[in-house]
Amino acid sequence: MTGKIDLNTMVAKVLCPDIVFEGIMTILTRFDTGKCRQFLSLMACLFTLCLLWPGTAMAHRVNVFAWVEGDTVHTESKFSGGRLVNGGEVRVYDLKGNELLSGKTNAQGEFSFKIPQKTAMKIVLQAGMGHRGEWTIPLSEIDPQQSASEPSASQEEQKKTSETETVKPSVDLDQLRHALEQSLDKRLSPVLKRLAEAQDKGPTFRDILGGIGYILGLLGLAAYMHFRRRSRDLEAEKKGR
Amino acid sequence: MACLVGDAALLLPNKKRDIMHISEGVLSGPVLISGIVLAATGTAIGLKKLNYDRIPRAAILSAAFFVASLIHVPIGPSSVHLILNGIVGLILGWGAFPVILVALTLQAVFFQFGGITTLGVNTVIMAFPAVLCYYLFGRLVGKGPRIALPAAFLCGSLSVFLAGILVGLALTFTEENFLKAAYLVVMAHIPVMIIEGIITAFCVLFLKKVQPEMLPGKIP
């Protein structure tokens, strides 16, 4: 996913800036009568170079994502754009703000730990220099039994009364529930991961083009104002004659 | 389990803070207001000085500034991006204010870098060093290459350095210790300073050959 550059991103990163700048250059040469054309082509080259810069990722924001699997919490940290956080500091707090534990992400941006105690947890990632991400794990995710037992309390009582008749169904049920939770955790974790990834895509190419488009629009507006003023001046001159 | 998926959807990525673009809700009211006032003044002066012939130039530099923030220099676990305020200041002088304001507005809207309320402060942080560098190095850049190239390099790196100092200053009035904040920001941007110095020197060298009237110093 990261590290390798597939064809699509190659095209997006290398060709498109060229196309954009070529376009801007052509428009601008109309205004500046070819004066700063060479300067602009230099800028275009520069940008292509910069975008080719090895390791360049559109990383800006940082995200941490955590999921529970059995008694272990896995976390994964990424800059937006997909670059993994290597050696970022992960701190785990309970909701009162007490620090439970801390650690560092490995080269894959992952950090896993055993659940220290059964509370809701806030996982804070410090990727240095003010880059900070947070993820909260609610209690229901860490201890599904606890939150599940409350509404089904009356059911349990019912079971207890019927226990004399049937052969220990509650134990089987608990085991079943546990197994179910585990397999669901396992199955859902990639889905949750995908979901977290989908939530934050860095600036897309559309955003970049949009921004440049706005700047060109402003340029057009300035040109319009200028020429309107000039034509008005010319008209006034004619009338004066 | 269903609630689990729901939770994941609700828990949107939390607060992010970028070092050069100060986000919403970090600074105190007085800092924000003085930032807006200063930025408005600078922009007014800049627009006055930006005559029609220089507007295409300003637009291309604004586009460059807008895109430059996406070019990252990876260092350690964090990453910082190019700013390019040195070259913008050198070519446009006071025009750097409106140019940077436009680019920052678009960055805030499209990339969620910084924020709308902090636009004023962020504009001052990046445009003020640009104008200062214009006055410091503008004349030197017009001279022979022995003086012009080091001057251009210094212009590129000093404008980033000063921006870092200003970030520290803005944070001081709110929460953090000035020296610590400024130190952190400046340290993080040392690679950017070097790269921007080289880029600025490169641009100046090129402009001197092809388009010397674009540089200040020739025309006082």
mmCIF file of N, CA and C in Angstrom, chain A residues 21 24 28 31-32 35-36 38-40 42-43 46-47 50-51 53-61 63 79 83 85-88 127-132 134-136 138 140-141 181 184-185 188 192 195 199-200 203 207-208 210-212 214-215 218-219 222-223 226-227, chain B residues 1 3-5 7-19 21 52-53 55-57 59-64 66-72 74-79 81-82 84 91 102-103 106 110-113 184-185 188 195 199 202-203 206-207 210-211 213-214:
data_model
loop_
_atom_site.group_PDB
_atom_site.id
_atom_site.type_symbol
_atom_site.label_atom_id
_atom_site.label_comp_id
_atom_site.label_asym_id
_atom_site.label_seq_id
_atom_site.Cartn_x
_atom_site.Cartn_y
_atom_site.Cartn_z
ATOM 1 N N PHE A 21 0.409 23.054 -14.725
ATOM 2 C CA PHE A 21 1.297 24.198 -14.881
ATOM 3 C C PHE A 21 1.446 24.624 -16.329
ATOM 4 N N ILE A 24 -1.515 26.742 -16.887
ATOM 5 C CA ILE A 24 -1.371 28.061 -16.279
ATOM 6 C C ILE A 24 -0.405 28.913 -17.080
ATOM 7 N N LEU A 28 -1.056 32.467 -18.695
ATOM 8 C CA LEU A 28 -0.321 33.626 -18.212
ATOM 9 C C LEU A 28 0.503 34.299 -19.286
ATOM 10 N N PHE A 31 -1.140 37.088 -20.761
ATOM 11 C CA PHE A 31 -1.121 38.336 -20.000
ATOM 12 C C PHE A 31 0.240 39.000 -20.073
ATOM 13 N N ASP A 32 1.243 38.217 -19.829
ATOM 14 C CA ASP A 32 2.557 38.794 -19.636
ATOM 15 C C ASP A 32 3.365 38.818 -20.930
ATOM 16 N N LYS A 35 6.752 37.131 -21.203
ATOM 17 C CA LYS A 35 7.880 37.649 -20.435
ATOM 18 C C LYS A 35 8.415 36.662 -19.409
ATOM 19 N N CYS A 36 7.498 36.160 -18.589
ATOM 20 C CA CYS A 36 7.989 35.321 -17.501
ATOM 21 C C CYS A 36 7.788 33.847 -17.810
ATOM 22 N N GLN A 38 9.774 31.639 -19.115
ATOM 23 C CA GLN A 38 10.842 30.745 -18.698
ATOM 24 C C GLN A 38 10.835 30.519 -17.203
ATOM 25 N N PHE A 39 10.512 31.592 -16.506
ATOM 26 C CA PHE A 39 10.419 31.464 -15.061
ATOM 27 C C PHE A 39 9.344 30.449 -14.691
ATOM 28 N N LEU A 40 8.237 30.534 -15.404
ATOM 29 C CA LEU A 40 7.128 29.636 -15.105
ATOM 30 C C LEU A 40 7.474 28.198 -15.434
ATOM 31 N N LEU A 42 10.330 26.977 -15.305
ATOM 32 C CA LEU A 42 11.215 26.552 -14.224
ATOM 33 C C LEU A 42 10.396 26.092 -13.036
ATOM 34 N N MET A 43 9.362 26.878 -12.718
ATOM 35 C CA MET A 43 8.509 26.519 -11.592
ATOM 36 C C MET A 43 7.859 25.160 -11.838
ATOM 37 N N LEU A 46 10.295 22.464 -11.288
ATOM 38 C CA LEU A 46 10.566 22.381 -9.865
ATOM 39 C C LEU A 46 9.501 21.559 -9.168
ATOM 40 N N PHE A 47 8.265 21.813 -9.566
ATOM 41 C CA PHE A 47 7.166 21.109 -8.916
ATOM 42 C C PHE A 47 7.174 19.642 -9.253
ATOM 43 N N CYS A 50 9.775 18.156 -7.161
ATOM 44 C CA CYS A 50 9.395 18.058 -5.761
ATOM 45 C C CYS A 50 8.413 16.918 -5.539
ATOM 46 N N LEU A 51 7.497 16.754 -6.499
ATOM 47 C CA LEU A 51 6.492 15.717 -6.322
ATOM 48 C C LEU A 51 7.102 14.331 -6.488
ATOM 49 N N TRP A 53 10.026 13.684 -5.357
ATOM 50 C CA TRP A 53 10.902 13.549 -4.196
ATOM 51 C C TRP A 53 10.646 12.213 -3.482
ATOM 52 N N PRO A 54 11.689 11.430 -3.266
ATOM 53 C CA PRO A 54 11.430 10.119 -2.658
ATOM 54 C C PRO A 54 10.837 10.267 -1.261
ATOM 55 N N GLY A 55 9.883 9.441 -0.988
ATOM 56 C CA GLY A 55 9.287 9.461 0.343
ATOM 57 C C GLY A 55 8.284 10.561 0.524
ATOM 58 N N THR A 56 8.061 11.321 -0.536
ATOM 59 C CA THR A 56 7.073 12.382 -0.398
ATOM 60 C C THR A 56 5.697 11.770 -0.260
ATOM 61 N N ALA A 57 5.061 12.072 0.792
ATOM 62 C CA ALA A 57 3.684 11.619 0.936
ATOM 63 C C ALA A 57 2.880 12.839 1.292
ATOM 64 N N MET A 58 1.623 12.804 0.958
ATOM 65 C CA MET A 58 0.791 13.940 1.306
ATOM 66 C C MET A 58 0.355 13.787 2.756
ATOM 67 N N ALA A 59 1.349 13.653 3.586
ATOM 68 C CA ALA A 59 1.028 13.407 4.984
ATOM 69 C C ALA A 59 0.855 14.722 5.690
ATOM 70 N N HIS A 60 -0.189 14.819 6.415
ATOM 71 C CA HIS A 60 -0.337 16.050 7.147
ATOM 72 C C HIS A 60 -0.988 15.810 8.477
ATOM 73 N N ARG A 61 -2.094 15.126 8.418
ATOM 74 C CA ARG A 61 -2.762 14.813 9.663
ATOM 75 C C ARG A 61 -2.314 13.429 10.061
ATOM 76 N N ASN A 63 -3.513 9.863 12.104
ATOM 77 C CA ASN A 63 -4.649 9.145 12.636
ATOM 78 C C ASN A 63 -4.185 7.907 13.365
ATOM 79 N N PHE A 79 -0.129 8.622 8.868
ATOM 80 C CA PHE A 79 -0.372 9.986 8.429
ATOM 81 C C PHE A 79 -1.425 9.926 7.347
ATOM 82 N N ARG A 83 1.244 7.216 4.831
ATOM 83 C CA ARG A 83 2.578 6.921 5.354
ATOM 84 C C ARG A 83 2.440 6.463 6.802
ATOM 85 N N VAL A 85 3.378 5.628 10.676
ATOM 86 C CA VAL A 85 4.111 6.359 11.707
ATOM 87 C C VAL A 85 5.111 5.398 12.341
ATOM 88 N N ASN A 86 6.376 5.655 12.108
ATOM 89 C CA ASN A 86 7.424 4.813 12.678
ATOM 90 C C ASN A 86 7.961 5.483 13.933
ATOM 91 N N GLY A 87 7.867 4.785 15.054
ATOM 92 C CA GLY A 87 8.422 5.343 16.288
ATOM 93 C C GLY A 87 7.589 6.446 16.906
ATOM 94 N N GLY A 88 6.312 6.479 16.571
ATOM 95 C CA GLY A 88 5.434 7.455 17.215
ATOM 96 C C GLY A 88 5.092 6.988 18.617
ATOM 97 N N ALA A 127 2.916 11.947 17.219
ATOM 98 C CA ALA A 127 3.897 11.636 16.182
ATOM 99 C C ALA A 127 4.934 12.742 16.087
ATOM 100 N N GLY A 128 5.083 13.496 17.134
ATOM 101 C CA GLY A 128 6.088 14.547 17.156
ATOM 102 C C GLY A 128 5.613 15.820 16.491
ATOM 103 N N MET A 129 6.161 16.920 16.893
ATOM 104 C CA MET A 129 5.911 18.222 16.289
ATOM 105 C C MET A 129 4.428 18.554 16.135
ATOM 106 N N GLY A 130 3.708 18.350 17.203
ATOM 107 C CA GLY A 130 2.314 18.779 17.172
ATOM 108 C C GLY A 130 1.386 17.887 16.375
ATOM 109 N N HIS A 131 1.894 16.814 15.796
ATOM 110 C CA HIS A 131 1.001 15.875 15.138
ATOM 111 C C HIS A 131 0.417 14.959 16.203
ATOM 112 N N ARG A 132 -0.895 14.974 16.295
ATOM 113 C CA ARG A 132 -1.507 14.238 17.380
ATOM 114 C C ARG A 132 -2.795 13.616 16.899
ATOM 115 N N GLU A 134 -6.122 10.810 18.092
ATOM 116 C CA GLU A 134 -6.776 10.166 19.229
ATOM 117 C C GLU A 134 -7.756 9.116 18.759
ATOM 118 N N TRP A 135 -7.978 8.123 19.589
ATOM 119 C CA TRP A 135 -8.999 7.123 19.310
ATOM 120 C C TRP A 135 -9.550 6.657 20.646
ATOM 121 N N THR A 136 -10.846 6.593 20.749
ATOM 122 C CA THR A 136 -11.438 6.149 22.000
ATOM 123 C C THR A 136 -12.066 4.773 21.802
ATOM 124 N N PRO A 138 -14.733 2.416 23.457
ATOM 125 C CA PRO A 138 -15.757 2.404 24.502
ATOM 126 C C PRO A 138 -15.702 1.107 25.295
ATOM 127 N N SER A 140 -17.946 -0.945 25.941
ATOM 128 C CA SER A 140 -18.690 -2.052 25.340
ATOM 129 C C SER A 140 -17.803 -2.893 24.428
ATOM 130 N N GLU A 141 -16.761 -2.254 23.904
ATOM 131 C CA GLU A 141 -15.895 -2.990 22.999
ATOM 132 C C GLU A 141 -14.896 -3.828 23.776
ATOM 133 N N GLU A 181 -18.278 -13.595 19.984
ATOM 134 C CA GLU A 181 -17.623 -12.293 20.076
ATOM 135 C C GLU A 181 -16.253 -12.336 19.424
ATOM 136 N N LEU A 184 -16.419 -12.641 15.684
ATOM 137 C CA LEU A 184 -16.904 -11.385 15.110
ATOM 138 C C LEU A 184 -15.824 -10.317 15.143
ATOM 139 N N ASP A 185 -15.113 -10.269 16.278
ATOM 140 C CA ASP A 185 -14.003 -9.315 16.382
ATOM 141 C C ASP A 185 -13.041 -9.516 15.239
ATOM 142 N N LEU A 188 -14.631 -8.559 11.919
ATOM 143 C CA LEU A 188 -14.963 -7.145 11.733
ATOM 144 C C LEU A 188 -13.744 -6.232 11.717
ATOM 145 N N LEU A 192 -13.547 -2.565 10.084
ATOM 146 C CA LEU A 192 -13.368 -1.340 10.872
ATOM 147 C C LEU A 192 -12.150 -0.570 10.392
ATOM 148 N N LEU A 195 -12.986 1.218 7.333
ATOM 149 C CA LEU A 195 -13.858 2.339 7.665
ATOM 150 C C LEU A 195 -13.017 3.522 8.139
ATOM 151 N N GLN A 199 -12.426 7.245 6.329
ATOM 152 C CA GLN A 199 -12.801 8.510 6.952
ATOM 153 C C GLN A 199 -11.837 9.623 6.629
ATOM 154 N N ASP A 200 -10.587 9.268 6.511
ATOM 155 C CA ASP A 200 -9.640 10.337 6.317
ATOM 156 C C ASP A 200 -8.745 10.100 5.121
ATOM 157 N N PRO A 203 -5.523 15.474 1.332
ATOM 158 C CA PRO A 203 -6.012 16.321 0.240
ATOM 159 C C PRO A 203 -5.996 15.530 -1.060
ATOM 160 N N ASP A 207 -9.010 18.481 -4.811
ATOM 161 C CA ASP A 207 -8.847 19.660 -3.944
ATOM 162 C C ASP A 207 -7.776 20.589 -4.495
ATOM 163 N N ILE A 208 -6.676 19.980 -4.929
ATOM 164 C CA ILE A 208 -5.551 20.784 -5.412
ATOM 165 C C ILE A 208 -5.973 21.554 -6.659
ATOM 166 N N GLY A 210 -8.962 22.286 -7.557
ATOM 167 C CA GLY A 210 -9.967 23.275 -7.167
ATOM 168 C C GLY A 210 -9.312 24.545 -6.671
ATOM 169 N N GLY A 211 -8.312 24.389 -5.813
ATOM 170 C CA GLY A 211 -7.626 25.550 -5.260
ATOM 171 C C GLY A 211 -6.963 26.380 -6.341
ATOM 172 N N ILE A 212 -6.287 25.681 -7.245
ATOM 173 C CA ILE A 212 -5.600 26.398 -8.323
ATOM 174 C C ILE A 212 -6.633 27.096 -9.207
ATOM 175 N N TYR A 214 -9.461 28.323 -8.263
ATOM 176 C CA TYR A 214 -9.891 29.549 -7.584
ATOM 177 C C TYR A 214 -8.899 30.677 -7.789
ATOM 178 N N ILE A 215 -7.617 30.324 -7.691
ATOM 179 C CA ILE A 215 -6.590 31.357 -7.867
ATOM 180 C C ILE A 215 -6.678 31.938 -9.279
ATOM 181 N N LEU A 218 -9.552 34.286 -9.476
ATOM 182 C CA LEU A 218 -9.236 35.601 -8.902
ATOM 183 C C LEU A 218 -8.423 36.426 -9.882
ATOM 184 N N LEU A 219 -7.495 35.739 -10.557
ATOM 185 C CA LEU A 219 -6.685 36.423 -11.559
ATOM 186 C C LEU A 219 -7.584 36.994 -12.652
ATOM 187 N N ALA A 222 -9.367 40.028 -11.399
ATOM 188 C CA ALA A 222 -8.491 41.203 -11.380
ATOM 189 C C ALA A 222 -8.332 41.760 -12.794
ATOM 190 N N ALA A 223 -8.185 40.850 -13.760
ATOM 191 C CA ALA A 223 -8.020 41.292 -15.149
ATOM 192 C C ALA A 223 -9.279 42.005 -15.628
ATOM 193 N N HIS A 226 -9.516 45.437 -14.153
ATOM 194 C CA HIS A 226 -8.527 46.312 -14.765
ATOM 195 C C HIS A 226 -9.000 46.809 -16.131
ATOM 196 N N PHE A 227 -9.461 45.857 -16.947
ATOM 197 C CA PHE A 227 -9.849 46.249 -18.307
ATOM 198 C C PHE A 227 -11.114 47.083 -18.310
ATOM 199 N N MET B 1 -22.293 -5.741 18.678
ATOM 200 C CA MET B 1 -21.365 -5.610 17.563
ATOM 201 C C MET B 1 -21.789 -4.506 16.598
ATOM 202 N N CYS B 3 -23.317 -1.896 17.391
ATOM 203 C CA CYS B 3 -23.005 -0.600 17.997
ATOM 204 C C CYS B 3 -21.525 -0.301 17.830
ATOM 205 N N LEU B 4 -20.746 -1.353 17.755
ATOM 206 C CA LEU B 4 -19.308 -1.179 17.598
ATOM 207 C C LEU B 4 -18.996 -0.484 16.269
ATOM 208 N N VAL B 5 -19.640 -0.964 15.233
ATOM 209 C CA VAL B 5 -19.427 -0.361 13.917
ATOM 210 C C VAL B 5 -19.922 1.083 13.932
ATOM 211 N N ASP B 7 -20.026 3.067 16.442
ATOM 212 C CA ASP B 7 -19.062 3.889 17.177
ATOM 213 C C ASP B 7 -17.903 4.300 16.287
ATOM 214 N N ALA B 8 -17.430 3.326 15.524
ATOM 215 C CA ALA B 8 -16.276 3.608 14.656
ATOM 216 C C ALA B 8 -16.617 4.699 13.653
ATOM 217 N N ALA B 9 -17.870 4.683 13.189
ATOM 218 C CA ALA B 9 -18.264 5.698 12.218
ATOM 219 C C ALA B 9 -18.383 7.066 12.870
ATOM 220 N N LEU B 10 -18.795 7.050 14.150
ATOM 221 C CA LEU B 10 -18.978 8.334 14.832
ATOM 222 C C LEU B 10 -17.662 8.965 15.242
ATOM 223 N N LEU B 11 -16.715 8.094 15.559
ATOM 224 C CA LEU B 11 -15.448 8.632 16.068
ATOM 225 C C LEU B 11 -14.609 9.155 14.918
ATOM 226 N N LEU B 12 -14.909 10.341 14.515
ATOM 227 C CA LEU B 12 -14.142 10.932 13.421
ATOM 228 C C LEU B 12 -12.750 11.262 13.921
ATOM 229 N N PRO B 13 -11.803 11.349 13.008
ATOM 230 C CA PRO B 13 -10.450 11.694 13.437
ATOM 231 C C PRO B 13 -10.467 12.972 14.266
ATOM 232 N N ASN B 14 -9.808 12.904 15.370
ATOM 233 C CA ASN B 14 -9.879 14.043 16.282
ATOM 234 C C ASN B 14 -8.949 15.160 15.881
ATOM 235 N N LYS B 15 -8.838 16.086 16.787
ATOM 236 C CA LYS B 15 -8.090 17.316 16.542
ATOM 237 C C LYS B 15 -6.695 17.072 15.977
ATOM 238 N N LYS B 16 -6.398 17.762 14.925
ATOM 239 C CA LYS B 16 -5.042 17.659 14.402
ATOM 240 C C LYS B 16 -4.404 19.035 14.549
ATOM 241 N N ARG B 17 -3.132 19.030 14.743
ATOM 242 C CA ARG B 17 -2.476 20.324 14.838
ATOM 243 C C ARG B 17 -1.237 20.325 13.976
ATOM 244 N N ASP B 18 -1.223 21.230 13.048
ATOM 245 C CA ASP B 18 -0.052 21.361 12.209
ATOM 246 C C ASP B 18 0.747 22.521 12.759
ATOM 247 N N ILE B 19 2.039 22.461 12.536
ATOM 248 C CA ILE B 19 2.892 23.371 13.262
ATOM 249 C C ILE B 19 2.901 24.778 12.668
ATOM 250 N N HIS B 21 0.527 25.937 10.300
ATOM 251 C CA HIS B 21 -0.852 26.401 10.201
ATOM 252 C C HIS B 21 -1.498 26.147 11.553
ATOM 253 N N TYR B 52 -1.324 46.180 -11.913
ATOM 254 C CA TYR B 52 -1.853 45.158 -12.797
ATOM 255 C C TYR B 52 -0.778 44.255 -13.409
ATOM 256 N N ASP B 53 0.351 44.856 -13.749
ATOM 257 C CA ASP B 53 1.397 44.065 -14.405
ATOM 258 C C ASP B 53 1.916 42.934 -13.521
ATOM 259 N N ILE B 55 0.069 41.253 -11.326
ATOM 260 C CA ILE B 55 -0.971 40.338 -10.850
ATOM 261 C C ILE B 55 -0.800 38.892 -11.349
ATOM 262 N N PRO B 56 -0.467 38.672 -12.624
ATOM 263 C CA PRO B 56 -0.239 37.285 -13.051
ATOM 264 C C PRO B 56 0.868 36.610 -12.250
ATOM 265 N N ARG B 57 1.910 37.386 -11.982
ATOM 266 C CA ARG B 57 3.023 36.919 -11.176
ATOM 267 C C ARG B 57 2.533 36.505 -9.782
ATOM 268 N N ALA B 59 -0.453 35.666 -8.985
ATOM 269 C CA ALA B 59 -1.318 34.492 -9.056
ATOM 270 C C ALA B 59 -0.500 33.213 -9.110
ATOM 271 N N ILE B 60 0.561 33.227 -9.911
ATOM 272 C CA ILE B 60 1.352 31.995 -10.040
ATOM 273 C C ILE B 60 2.056 31.700 -8.717
ATOM 274 N N LEU B 61 2.503 32.757 -8.040
ATOM 275 C CA LEU B 61 3.165 32.533 -6.752
ATOM 276 C C LEU B 61 2.169 32.049 -5.707
ATOM 277 N N SER B 62 0.945 32.545 -5.815
ATOM 278 C CA SER B 62 -0.087 32.099 -4.892
ATOM 279 C C SER B 62 -0.371 30.616 -5.109
ATOM 280 N N ALA B 63 -0.445 30.212 -6.372
ATOM 281 C CA ALA B 63 -0.663 28.797 -6.686
ATOM 282 C C ALA B 63 0.498 27.955 -6.176
ATOM 283 N N ALA B 64 1.713 28.475 -6.357
ATOM 284 C CA ALA B 64 2.897 27.742 -5.894
ATOM 285 C C ALA B 64 2.853 27.572 -4.384
ATOM 286 N N PHE B 66 0.258 27.656 -2.495
ATOM 287 C CA PHE B 66 -0.869 26.774 -2.167
ATOM 288 C C PHE B 66 -0.467 25.305 -2.277
ATOM 289 N N VAL B 67 0.245 24.958 -3.327
ATOM 290 C CA VAL B 67 0.621 23.560 -3.544
ATOM 291 C C VAL B 67 1.815 23.161 -2.689
ATOM 292 N N ALA B 68 2.681 24.131 -2.386
ATOM 293 C CA ALA B 68 3.924 23.813 -1.670
ATOM 294 C C ALA B 68 3.653 23.141 -0.339
ATOM 295 N N SER B 69 2.535 23.466 0.287
ATOM 296 C CA SER B 69 2.268 22.895 1.606
ATOM 297 C C SER B 69 2.004 21.395 1.517
ATOM 298 N N LEU B 70 1.848 20.880 0.313
ATOM 299 C CA LEU B 70 1.629 19.436 0.174
ATOM 300 C C LEU B 70 2.938 18.687 -0.020
ATOM 301 N N ILE B 71 4.016 19.443 -0.206
ATOM 302 C CA ILE B 71 5.298 18.790 -0.436
ATOM 303 C C ILE B 71 5.991 18.605 0.903
ATOM 304 N N HIS B 72 6.131 17.356 1.276
ATOM 305 C CA HIS B 72 6.594 17.078 2.624
ATOM 306 C C HIS B 72 8.035 16.667 2.681
ATOM 307 N N PRO B 74 10.196 14.477 4.979
ATOM 308 C CA PRO B 74 10.036 13.544 6.085
ATOM 309 C C PRO B 74 11.201 13.620 7.064
ATOM 310 N N ILE B 75 10.902 13.857 8.321
ATOM 311 C CA ILE B 75 11.940 13.786 9.357
ATOM 312 C C ILE B 75 11.356 13.076 10.569
ATOM 313 N N GLY B 76 12.072 12.068 11.029
ATOM 314 C CA GLY B 76 11.647 11.331 12.220
ATOM 315 C C GLY B 76 10.227 10.825 12.062
ATOM 316 N N PRO B 77 9.492 10.780 13.150
ATOM 317 C CA PRO B 77 8.126 10.296 13.052
ATOM 318 C C PRO B 77 7.185 11.346 12.465
ATOM 319 N N SER B 78 7.648 12.584 12.422
ATOM 320 C CA SER B 78 6.775 13.649 11.956
ATOM 321 C C SER B 78 7.168 14.050 10.544
ATOM 322 N N SER B 79 6.414 14.941 9.961
ATOM 323 C CA SER B 79 6.841 15.471 8.679
ATOM 324 C C SER B 79 6.391 16.919 8.562
ATOM 325 N N HIS B 81 6.331 20.543 5.921
ATOM 326 C CA HIS B 81 6.187 20.799 4.490
ATOM 327 C C HIS B 81 6.867 22.097 4.076
ATOM 328 N N LEU B 82 7.024 22.267 2.792
ATOM 329 C CA LEU B 82 7.620 23.483 2.260
ATOM 330 C C LEU B 82 6.666 24.654 2.494
ATOM 331 N N LEU B 84 7.762 28.205 1.171
ATOM 332 C CA LEU B 84 8.031 29.085 0.029
ATOM 333 C C LEU B 84 7.690 30.549 0.262
ATOM 334 N N ILE B 91 9.937 38.351 -4.532
ATOM 335 C CA ILE B 91 9.431 38.794 -5.834
ATOM 336 C C ILE B 91 8.329 39.832 -5.681
ATOM 337 N N VAL B 102 -4.764 34.568 0.253
ATOM 338 C CA VAL B 102 -5.588 33.788 -0.688
ATOM 339 C C VAL B 102 -5.230 32.306 -0.604
ATOM 340 N N ALA B 103 -3.924 32.025 -0.646
ATOM 341 C CA ALA B 103 -3.491 30.621 -0.625
ATOM 342 C C ALA B 103 -3.891 29.942 0.682
ATOM 343 N N LEU B 106 -7.597 29.082 0.783
ATOM 344 C CA LEU B 106 -7.891 27.885 -0.008
ATOM 345 C C LEU B 106 -7.377 26.625 0.686
ATOM 346 N N PHE B 110 -9.902 23.682 1.434
ATOM 347 C CA PHE B 110 -9.756 22.420 0.718
ATOM 348 C C PHE B 110 -9.005 21.350 1.505
ATOM 349 N N PHE B 111 -7.994 21.746 2.251
ATOM 350 C CA PHE B 111 -7.173 20.742 2.922
ATOM 351 C C PHE B 111 -7.417 20.678 4.426
ATOM 352 N N GLN B 112 -8.236 21.573 4.938
ATOM 353 C CA GLN B 112 -8.414 21.692 6.398
ATOM 354 C C GLN B 112 -7.090 21.928 7.121
ATOM 355 N N PHE B 113 -6.188 22.658 6.491
ATOM 356 C CA PHE B 113 -4.971 23.084 7.182
ATOM 357 C C PHE B 113 -5.316 24.396 7.856
ATOM 358 N N LEU B 184 10.944 24.177 19.414
ATOM 359 C CA LEU B 184 10.401 22.987 18.750
ATOM 360 C C LEU B 184 10.094 23.246 17.289
ATOM 361 N N VAL B 185 9.422 24.371 17.040
ATOM 362 C CA VAL B 185 9.012 24.679 15.672
ATOM 363 C C VAL B 185 10.240 24.890 14.792
ATOM 364 N N ALA B 188 12.163 21.681 14.068
ATOM 365 C CA ALA B 188 11.457 20.825 13.108
ATOM 366 C C ALA B 188 11.648 21.327 11.690
ATOM 367 N N ILE B 195 16.279 23.444 2.489
ATOM 368 C CA ILE B 195 15.713 23.201 1.161
ATOM 369 C C ILE B 195 15.168 24.483 0.554
ATOM 370 N N ILE B 199 16.162 26.329 -2.878
ATOM 371 C CA ILE B 199 15.169 26.641 -3.903
ATOM 372 C C ILE B 199 15.195 28.132 -4.244
ATOM 373 N N PHE B 202 18.257 29.030 -6.212
ATOM 374 C CA PHE B 202 18.083 28.493 -7.547
ATOM 375 C C PHE B 202 17.187 29.405 -8.391
ATOM 376 N N CYS B 203 16.081 29.826 -7.807
ATOM 377 C CA CYS B 203 15.140 30.712 -8.505
ATOM 378 C C CYS B 203 15.810 32.040 -8.844
ATOM 379 N N PHE B 206 18.297 31.777 -11.608
ATOM 380 C CA PHE B 206 17.605 31.623 -12.875
ATOM 381 C C PHE B 206 17.010 32.953 -13.338
ATOM 382 N N LEU B 207 16.367 33.637 -12.405
ATOM 383 C CA LEU B 207 15.717 34.910 -12.763
ATOM 384 C C LEU B 207 16.737 35.953 -13.177
ATOM 385 N N VAL B 210 17.405 35.213 -16.823
ATOM 386 C CA VAL B 210 16.329 35.334 -17.802
ATOM 387 C C VAL B 210 15.489 36.579 -17.642
ATOM 388 N N GLN B 211 15.259 36.951 -16.428
ATOM 389 C CA GLN B 211 14.222 37.950 -16.193
ATOM 390 C C GLN B 211 14.640 38.856 -15.036
ATOM 391 N N GLU B 213 14.455 41.852 -14.334
ATOM 392 C CA GLU B 213 13.598 42.920 -13.814
ATOM 393 C C GLU B 213 12.513 42.398 -12.862
ATOM 394 N N MET B 214 12.385 41.082 -12.798
ATOM 395 C CA MET B 214 11.417 40.541 -11.861
ATOM 396 C C MET B 214 11.922 40.619 -10.427
#
